[in-house]
């Protein structure tokens, strides 16, 4: 197949490009390199089946493709809050352009949605049927509401124009190729520990997240995209749930060194708890994560060691 990946030079996108090329597909990687890096895909450039296109998804684009993975959007809070209006435009216009293209060429669209559609959830763990608790005017809204609206667009294009859609709600994922200054918690803690700096916990550290290793997530992407009928939304994530204090202690133990834990104020609207209910993914896709946090941190730490020369 010929497959378009928007945001293909980012953390998840570059792993997906690699996986799909490995399966013998032709891959077009479209990216504006806001948070993506050429370094993430440089090893793919020699492959004749790989094509890199510098383009912004807020502008229309046209390719003859069979499948579209729509991943373009900054994902870490500091990056998506850097230019919130651009973030919401990226989510909404990017989804519209992907869905419009899919309608014209008959392609299937995979939308990278997020656990953020559940906001600061009152229901725990979160099943797909939970409608969420999102502050529409807070500092995370540019991302959360942008992604919620992108889901709406997917389902309206599906109902109105019969566009074939697959919507994945992705929970916190980590692994090699995250940016060292990405701002997300796993990369922050590892980079701080490797540099001998103190680990910055926001708030008291009792808030929880559930962390999925990138290889597991990409396997979930492929299974959902190639499912014959399931539109989703489907939760994809690892149900193993940790407080930020537990994560900091685990990373300190693995990296070693003399870093301590320091506390900073909790950012606005920071969700207190998050854990995916993956019953649907297990049942419909036969998918569940194989890599526990303990194991997935090792290759991630090794990647950052090389990157930082530590
Ligand atoms: P990332 O920031 O590494 O990748 C995003 C990519 O999109 C980057 O390459 C960036 O340059 C590109 N991009 C941003 N705006 C663009 C635009 N206007 N036009 C073209 N390209 C643009 O983040 P990631 O972790 O790889 O996330 C990929 C997708 O998965 C995002 O849509 C994100 O919302 C979603 N997601 C990720 C996670 C996670 O934990 N990693 C969780 C939930 C959802
Ligand atoms: N966090 C933290 N220290 C950091 C970065 C993040 O304590 O240096 C916290 C953050 O407040 C949140 C959790 O870790 O409670 C996960 O943050 P991240 O930005 O990785 O993802 P998200 O909040 O989008 O799930």
CSV table of C-alpha atoms and ligand atoms in Angstrom, one decimal:
chain,number,residue,atom,x,y,z
A,1,UNK,CA,0.0,0.0,0.0
A,2,UNK,CA,0.9,3.6,-0.3
A,3,UNK,CA,0.6,5.2,3.1
A,4,UNK,CA,0.7,8.9,4.2
A,5,UNK,CA,1.8,9.7,7.8
A,6,UNK,CA,1.3,13.2,8.9
A,7,UNK,CA,3.7,14.1,11.8
A,8,UNK,CA,5.9,11.3,10.5
A,9,UNK,CA,9.1,12.8,11.7
A,10,UNK,CA,7.9,13.0,15.3
A,11,UNK,CA,8.4,10.5,18.1
A,12,UNK,CA,5.6,8.1,17.3
A,13,UNK,CA,5.5,9.0,13.6
A,14,UNK,CA,9.1,8.0,13.0
A,15,UNK,CA,8.6,4.6,14.6
A,16,UNK,CA,5.5,4.1,12.5
A,17,UNK,CA,7.4,5.0,9.3
A,18,UNK,CA,10.0,2.4,10.1
A,19,UNK,CA,7.5,-0.3,10.9
A,20,UNK,CA,5.4,0.3,7.7
A,21,UNK,CA,8.5,0.4,5.5
A,22,UNK,CA,9.6,-2.9,7.2
A,23,UNK,CA,6.3,-4.4,6.1
A,24,UNK,CA,7.0,-3.5,2.5
A,25,UNK,CA,4.7,-0.4,2.1
A,26,UNK,CA,5.5,2.9,0.4
A,27,UNK,CA,5.5,5.7,3.0
A,28,UNK,CA,5.1,9.4,2.6
A,29,UNK,CA,6.1,11.3,5.7
A,30,UNK,CA,4.6,14.7,5.8
A,31,UNK,CA,5.8,17.1,8.6
A,32,UNK,CA,6.5,20.7,9.3
A,33,UNK,CA,9.3,19.8,11.7
A,34,UNK,CA,7.8,21.8,14.6
A,35,UNK,CA,8.6,19.1,17.2
A,36,UNK,CA,9.7,16.4,14.7
A,37,UNK,CA,13.4,16.0,13.8
A,38,UNK,CA,15.1,15.1,10.5
A,39,UNK,CA,17.4,13.0,12.8
A,40,UNK,CA,14.4,10.7,13.5
A,41,UNK,CA,14.0,9.7,9.9
A,42,UNK,CA,17.5,10.2,8.5
A,43,UNK,CA,18.1,6.5,8.4
A,44,UNK,CA,15.1,6.0,6.2
A,45,UNK,CA,16.0,8.5,3.5
A,46,UNK,CA,18.0,6.0,1.5
A,47,UNK,CA,15.0,3.7,1.1
A,48,UNK,CA,13.4,4.2,-2.3
A,49,UNK,CA,9.9,3.5,-0.8
A,50,UNK,CA,10.3,6.5,1.6
A,51,UNK,CA,9.4,10.1,0.8
A,52,UNK,CA,9.8,13.1,3.0
A,53,UNK,CA,7.5,16.1,2.4
A,54,UNK,CA,7.9,19.4,4.4
A,55,UNK,CA,4.3,20.7,4.7
A,56,UNK,CA,2.0,22.1,7.3
A,57,UNK,CA,-1.3,20.2,7.7
A,58,UNK,CA,-3.2,23.5,8.3
A,59,UNK,CA,-2.7,23.9,4.5
A,60,UNK,CA,-4.5,21.5,2.1
A,61,UNK,CA,-2.5,18.6,0.5
A,62,UNK,CA,-3.2,15.9,-2.0
A,63,UNK,CA,-1.7,12.5,-2.4
A,64,UNK,CA,-2.9,9.3,-4.0
A,65,UNK,CA,-2.8,7.0,-1.0
A,66,UNK,CA,-4.6,3.9,0.4
A,67,UNK,CA,-4.2,4.8,4.1
A,68,UNK,CA,-3.6,8.0,6.1
A,69,UNK,CA,-2.3,8.1,9.7
A,70,UNK,CA,-3.0,11.6,11.0
A,71,UNK,CA,-0.4,12.1,13.8
A,72,UNK,CA,0.6,15.8,13.1
A,73,UNK,CA,0.2,17.8,16.4
A,74,UNK,CA,2.6,18.8,19.1
A,75,UNK,CA,1.9,16.4,22.0
A,76,UNK,CA,3.7,17.7,25.1
A,77,UNK,CA,2.1,20.4,27.2
A,78,UNK,CA,4.9,22.9,26.8
A,79,UNK,CA,4.9,22.5,23.1
A,80,UNK,CA,1.2,22.5,22.5
A,81,UNK,CA,0.8,25.5,24.9
A,82,UNK,CA,3.6,27.4,23.1
A,83,UNK,CA,1.2,28.5,20.4
A,84,UNK,CA,-2.2,27.3,21.4
A,85,UNK,CA,-4.1,28.8,18.5
A,86,UNK,CA,-1.8,27.0,16.1
A,87,UNK,CA,-2.3,23.8,18.1
A,88,UNK,CA,-6.1,23.9,17.7
A,89,UNK,CA,-5.8,24.8,14.0
A,90,UNK,CA,-3.4,21.9,13.5
A,91,UNK,CA,-5.8,19.4,15.1
A,92,UNK,CA,-9.0,20.6,13.4
A,93,UNK,CA,-7.7,21.7,10.0
A,94,UNK,CA,-5.3,18.8,9.9
A,95,UNK,CA,-8.2,16.3,10.5
A,96,UNK,CA,-10.4,18.1,7.9
A,97,UNK,CA,-7.7,18.0,5.3
A,98,UNK,CA,-7.0,14.3,6.0
A,99,UNK,CA,-10.7,13.4,5.9
A,100,UNK,CA,-11.3,15.5,2.8
A,101,UNK,CA,-8.4,13.8,1.0
A,102,UNK,CA,-9.6,10.4,2.2
A,103,UNK,CA,-13.1,11.1,0.8
A,104,UNK,CA,-11.6,12.0,-2.6
A,105,UNK,CA,-9.2,9.1,-3.0
A,106,UNK,CA,-11.1,6.5,-1.0
A,107,UNK,CA,-8.4,6.1,1.7
A,108,UNK,CA,-8.8,4.9,5.3
A,109,UNK,CA,-7.9,7.5,8.0
A,110,UNK,CA,-6.3,6.7,11.3
A,111,UNK,CA,-6.8,9.5,13.8
A,112,UNK,CA,-4.3,9.8,16.6
A,113,UNK,CA,-6.6,10.9,19.4
A,114,UNK,CA,-5.7,11.0,23.0
A,115,UNK,CA,-6.6,10.1,26.6
A,116,UNK,CA,-6.8,13.9,27.0
A,117,UNK,CA,-10.4,13.7,25.6
A,118,UNK,CA,-11.3,12.4,29.1
A,119,UNK,CA,-9.8,15.5,30.7
A,120,UNK,CA,-9.5,15.2,34.5
A,121,UNK,CA,-11.5,12.0,34.7
A,122,UNK,CA,-14.1,11.3,37.4
A,123,UNK,CA,-14.3,7.7,36.2
A,124,UNK,CA,-11.4,5.4,36.8
A,125,UNK,CA,-10.1,3.6,34.8
A,126,UNK,CA,-11.4,5.2,31.7
A,127,UNK,CA,-13.5,3.2,29.2
A,128,UNK,CA,-14.3,4.5,25.7
A,129,UNK,CA,-17.9,5.1,26.7
A,130,UNK,CA,-16.8,7.8,29.3
A,131,UNK,CA,-17.5,11.2,27.8
A,132,UNK,CA,-14.9,13.0,29.8
A,133,UNK,CA,-14.5,16.1,32.0
A,134,UNK,CA,-12.6,18.8,30.0
A,135,UNK,CA,-12.3,22.5,30.9
A,136,UNK,CA,-13.0,24.1,27.5
A,137,UNK,CA,-11.3,27.4,28.4
A,138,UNK,CA,-8.2,26.2,30.3
A,139,UNK,CA,-4.6,26.1,29.2
A,140,UNK,CA,-4.9,22.4,28.0
A,141,UNK,CA,-8.1,23.1,26.0
A,142,UNK,CA,-6.2,24.0,22.8
A,143,UNK,CA,-5.1,20.4,22.7
A,144,UNK,CA,-8.0,18.5,24.4
A,145,UNK,CA,-10.8,20.3,22.6
A,146,UNK,CA,-8.8,20.3,19.3
A,147,UNK,CA,-8.5,16.5,19.6
A,148,UNK,CA,-12.2,16.1,20.7
A,149,UNK,CA,-13.3,18.2,17.6
A,150,UNK,CA,-11.0,16.1,15.4
A,151,UNK,CA,-12.9,13.0,16.7
A,152,UNK,CA,-16.2,14.7,15.9
A,153,UNK,CA,-15.0,15.4,12.3
A,154,UNK,CA,-14.0,11.8,11.9
A,155,UNK,CA,-17.4,10.5,12.9
A,156,UNK,CA,-19.3,13.2,10.8
A,157,UNK,CA,-17.2,12.4,7.7
A,158,UNK,CA,-17.9,8.7,8.4
A,159,UNK,CA,-21.7,9.2,8.8
A,160,UNK,CA,-22.1,11.8,6.1
A,161,UNK,CA,-19.6,10.8,3.4
A,162,UNK,CA,-18.8,7.1,4.4
A,163,UNK,CA,-15.2,7.8,5.0
A,164,UNK,CA,-13.5,4.8,6.5
A,165,UNK,CA,-12.1,5.9,9.9
A,166,UNK,CA,-10.1,4.4,12.8
A,167,UNK,CA,-9.8,6.5,15.9
A,168,UNK,CA,-7.3,5.6,18.6
A,169,UNK,CA,-7.3,7.2,22.0
A,170,UNK,CA,-3.6,7.1,22.9
A,171,UNK,CA,-2.5,7.1,26.6
A,172,UNK,CA,1.0,8.4,27.7
A,173,UNK,CA,3.6,6.7,25.6
A,174,UNK,CA,7.4,6.9,25.9
A,175,UNK,CA,10.5,5.5,24.3
A,176,UNK,CA,13.6,6.3,22.1
A,177,UNK,CA,13.3,9.4,19.9
A,178,UNK,CA,11.5,11.6,22.4
A,179,UNK,CA,13.1,15.0,22.4
A,180,UNK,CA,15.3,15.7,25.4
A,181,UNK,CA,13.6,19.1,25.9
A,182,UNK,CA,10.2,17.7,25.1
A,183,UNK,CA,8.8,18.6,28.5
A,184,UNK,CA,6.9,15.3,29.1
A,185,UNK,CA,7.5,13.6,32.4
A,186,UNK,CA,9.5,10.5,31.3
A,187,UNK,CA,12.0,12.4,29.2
A,188,UNK,CA,12.3,15.2,31.7
A,189,UNK,CA,13.1,12.8,34.6
A,190,UNK,CA,15.6,10.7,32.6
A,191,UNK,CA,17.4,13.8,31.2
A,192,UNK,CA,17.5,15.4,34.6
A,193,UNK,CA,18.8,12.2,36.3
A,194,UNK,CA,21.5,11.7,33.6
A,195,UNK,CA,22.6,15.4,33.9
A,196,UNK,CA,22.8,15.1,37.7
A,197,UNK,CA,20.0,17.7,38.1
A,198,UNK,CA,17.1,17.4,40.5
A,199,UNK,CA,14.0,15.7,39.3
A,200,UNK,CA,11.1,18.3,39.0
A,201,UNK,CA,7.8,16.9,40.3
A,202,UNK,CA,4.9,19.2,39.7
A,203,UNK,CA,2.6,19.2,42.7
A,204,UNK,CA,2.9,16.6,45.4
A,205,UNK,CA,3.5,13.8,42.9
A,206,UNK,CA,0.5,11.7,43.9
A,207,UNK,CA,-1.1,12.2,40.4
A,208,UNK,CA,-1.0,9.1,38.3
A,209,UNK,CA,-0.3,8.2,34.7
A,210,UNK,CA,-0.1,4.9,32.8
A,211,UNK,CA,2.9,4.5,30.6
A,212,UNK,CA,3.0,2.5,27.3
A,213,UNK,CA,6.3,1.6,25.6
A,214,UNK,CA,6.4,2.8,22.0
A,215,UNK,CA,6.7,-0.6,20.3
A,216,UNK,CA,3.6,-1.8,22.0
A,217,UNK,CA,1.7,1.2,20.9
A,218,UNK,CA,2.8,0.9,17.2
A,219,UNK,CA,1.6,-2.7,17.2
A,220,UNK,CA,-1.8,-1.4,18.4
A,221,UNK,CA,-1.9,1.2,15.6
A,222,UNK,CA,-1.3,-1.4,12.9
A,223,UNK,CA,-3.9,-3.8,14.3
A,224,UNK,CA,-6.6,-1.0,14.6
A,225,UNK,CA,-5.8,0.4,11.1
A,226,UNK,CA,-6.1,-3.0,9.5
A,227,UNK,CA,-9.1,-4.2,11.4
A,228,UNK,CA,-11.9,-4.7,8.8
A,229,UNK,CA,-14.6,-2.8,10.5
A,230,UNK,CA,-13.8,-1.3,13.9
A,231,UNK,CA,-14.0,2.5,13.7
A,232,UNK,CA,-13.2,3.0,17.4
A,233,UNK,CA,-12.6,5.0,19.4
A,234,UNK,CA,-10.3,2.5,21.0
A,235,UNK,CA,-8.1,3.1,24.0
A,236,UNK,CA,-4.5,2.2,23.4
A,237,UNK,CA,-2.2,2.3,26.4
A,238,UNK,CA,-0.6,0.3,29.2
A,239,UNK,CA,-2.9,-0.1,32.2
A,240,UNK,CA,0.1,-0.2,34.6
A,241,UNK,CA,-0.5,3.0,36.7
A,242,UNK,CA,2.1,4.9,38.6
A,243,UNK,CA,2.3,8.1,40.7
A,244,UNK,CA,4.8,10.6,39.5
A,245,UNK,CA,6.7,10.0,42.8
A,246,UNK,CA,7.0,6.3,42.0
A,247,UNK,CA,8.2,7.1,38.4
A,248,UNK,CA,10.8,9.5,39.8
A,249,UNK,CA,12.1,6.9,42.2
A,250,UNK,CA,12.2,4.2,39.6
A,251,UNK,CA,14.2,6.4,37.2
A,252,UNK,CA,16.5,7.5,40.0
A,253,UNK,CA,17.2,3.9,40.9
A,254,UNK,CA,17.9,2.9,37.2
A,255,UNK,CA,20.0,5.9,36.3
A,256,UNK,CA,21.9,6.2,39.6
A,257,UNK,CA,23.7,9.4,40.6
A,258,UNK,CA,23.0,12.0,43.2
A,259,UNK,CA,19.8,13.8,41.9
A,260,UNK,CA,17.1,14.6,44.4
A,261,UNK,CA,13.4,15.2,44.0
A,262,UNK,CA,12.2,18.8,44.1
A,263,UNK,CA,8.6,20.1,43.9
A,264,UNK,CA,7.2,22.7,41.6
A,265,UNK,CA,3.6,24.1,41.4
A,266,UNK,CA,1.1,21.9,39.6
A,267,UNK,CA,0.1,23.4,36.2
A,268,UNK,CA,-3.5,24.3,35.7
A,269,UNK,CA,-6.0,21.5,34.8
A,270,UNK,CA,-3.4,18.8,35.3
A,271,UNK,CA,-5.4,15.5,35.4
A,272,UNK,CA,-5.2,13.7,38.8
A,273,UNK,CA,-5.4,10.2,37.5
A,274,UNK,CA,-5.3,8.3,34.3
A,275,UNK,CA,-5.5,4.6,33.4
A,276,UNK,CA,-6.8,3.1,30.2
A,277,UNK,CA,-9.5,0.4,30.3
A,278,UNK,CA,-8.3,-1.7,27.4
A,279,UNK,CA,-11.0,-4.3,27.4
A,280,UNK,CA,-12.1,-3.3,23.8
A,281,UNK,CA,-8.5,-3.4,22.4
A,282,UNK,CA,-8.0,-6.8,24.0
A,283,UNK,CA,-11.3,-8.2,22.7
A,284,UNK,CA,-11.4,-6.7,19.2
A,285,UNK,CA,-7.7,-6.4,18.3
A,286,UNK,CA,-6.3,-9.2,20.4
A,287,UNK,CA,-3.9,-6.5,21.6
A,288,UNK,CA,-2.3,-5.7,25.0
A,289,UNK,CA,1.0,-4.2,25.9
A,290,UNK,CA,3.9,-6.6,26.4
A,291,UNK,CA,6.5,-4.2,27.9
A,292,UNK,CA,6.2,-3.2,31.5
A,293,UNK,CA,7.5,0.3,32.6
A,294,UNK,CA,10.5,-1.3,34.3
A,295,UNK,CA,11.6,-2.9,31.1
A,296,UNK,CA,10.7,-0.1,28.6
A,297,UNK,CA,12.7,2.5,30.6
A,298,UNK,CA,16.0,0.6,29.9
A,299,UNK,CA,16.2,1.2,26.1
A,300,UNK,CA,14.8,4.7,26.7
A,301,UNK,CA,17.5,5.6,29.2
A,302,UNK,CA,20.1,4.1,26.8
A,303,UNK,CA,18.9,6.3,24.0
A,304,UNK,CA,19.1,9.4,26.1
A,305,UNK,CA,22.6,8.4,27.4
A,306,UNK,CA,23.8,8.3,23.8
A,307,UNK,CA,22.0,11.4,22.8
A,308,UNK,CA,23.5,13.4,25.7
A,309,UNK,CA,26.8,11.7,25.7
A,310,UNK,CA,26.4,10.6,29.4
B,1,LIG,P1,5.7,14.7,18.5
B,1,LIG,O1,5.6,16.1,18.9
B,1,LIG,O2,7.0,14.0,18.6
B,1,LIG,O3,5.2,14.5,17.0
B,1,LIG,C1,4.2,15.3,16.4
B,1,LIG,C2,4.7,15.6,14.9
B,1,LIG,O4,3.8,16.4,14.3
B,1,LIG,C3,6.1,16.3,14.9
B,1,LIG,O5,6.9,15.7,14.0
B,1,LIG,C4,5.7,17.7,14.4
B,1,LIG,O6,6.7,18.4,13.8
B,1,LIG,C5,4.5,17.4,13.6
B,1,LIG,N1,3.6,18.6,13.4
B,1,LIG,C6,3.1,19.4,14.4
B,1,LIG,N2,2.3,20.3,13.9
B,1,LIG,C7,2.3,20.1,12.6
B,1,LIG,C8,1.7,20.8,11.5
B,1,LIG,N3,0.9,21.8,11.7
B,1,LIG,N4,1.9,20.3,10.2
B,1,LIG,C9,2.6,19.2,10.0
B,1,LIG,N5,3.3,18.6,11.0
B,1,LIG,C10,3.1,19.0,12.3
B,1,LIG,O7,4.5,13.9,19.3
B,1,LIG,P2,4.2,12.3,19.4
B,1,LIG,O8,4.3,11.9,20.8
B,1,LIG,O9,4.9,11.6,18.3
B,1,LIG,O10,2.6,12.4,19.0
B,1,LIG,C11,2.1,12.0,17.8
B,1,LIG,C12,0.6,12.1,17.8
B,1,LIG,O11,0.1,11.2,18.8
B,1,LIG,C13,0.1,13.5,18.2
B,1,LIG,O12,-1.1,13.7,17.4
B,1,LIG,C14,-0.3,13.3,19.6
B,1,LIG,O13,-1.4,14.2,19.9
B,1,LIG,C15,-0.8,11.9,19.7
B,1,LIG,N6,-0.6,11.4,21.0
B,1,LIG,C16,0.6,11.1,21.5
B,1,LIG,C17,0.7,10.6,22.8
B,1,LIG,C18,2.0,10.2,23.4
B,1,LIG,O14,2.1,9.9,24.6
B,1,LIG,N7,3.1,10.2,22.7
B,1,LIG,C19,-0.4,10.5,23.6
B,1,LIG,C20,-1.7,10.8,23.1
B,1,LIG,C21,-1.7,11.2,21.8
B,2,LIG,N1,5.2,16.2,35.4
B,2,LIG,C1,6.1,16.4,36.4
B,2,LIG,N2,7.4,16.8,36.2
B,2,LIG,C2,7.8,17.1,34.9
B,2,LIG,C3,6.9,17.0,33.8
B,2,LIG,C4,5.6,16.5,34.1
B,2,LIG,O1,5.8,16.1,37.6
B,2,LIG,O2,9.0,17.5,34.8
B,2,LIG,C5,3.9,15.7,35.7
B,2,LIG,C6,2.7,16.5,35.0
B,2,LIG,O3,2.3,17.6,35.9
B,2,LIG,C7,1.7,15.5,34.9
B,2,LIG,C8,2.5,14.2,34.7
B,2,LIG,O4,3.8,14.4,35.1
B,2,LIG,O5,1.0,15.3,36.1
B,2,LIG,C9,2.5,13.8,33.2
B,2,LIG,O6,2.9,14.9,32.4
B,2,LIG,P1,3.2,14.8,30.9
B,2,LIG,O7,3.4,16.2,30.4
B,2,LIG,O8,4.2,13.8,30.6
B,2,LIG,O9,1.8,14.2,30.3
B,2,LIG,P2,0.3,14.6,30.4
B,2,LIG,O10,0.1,15.5,31.6
B,2,LIG,O11,-0.1,15.3,29.1
B,2,LIG,O12,-0.4,13.3,30.7
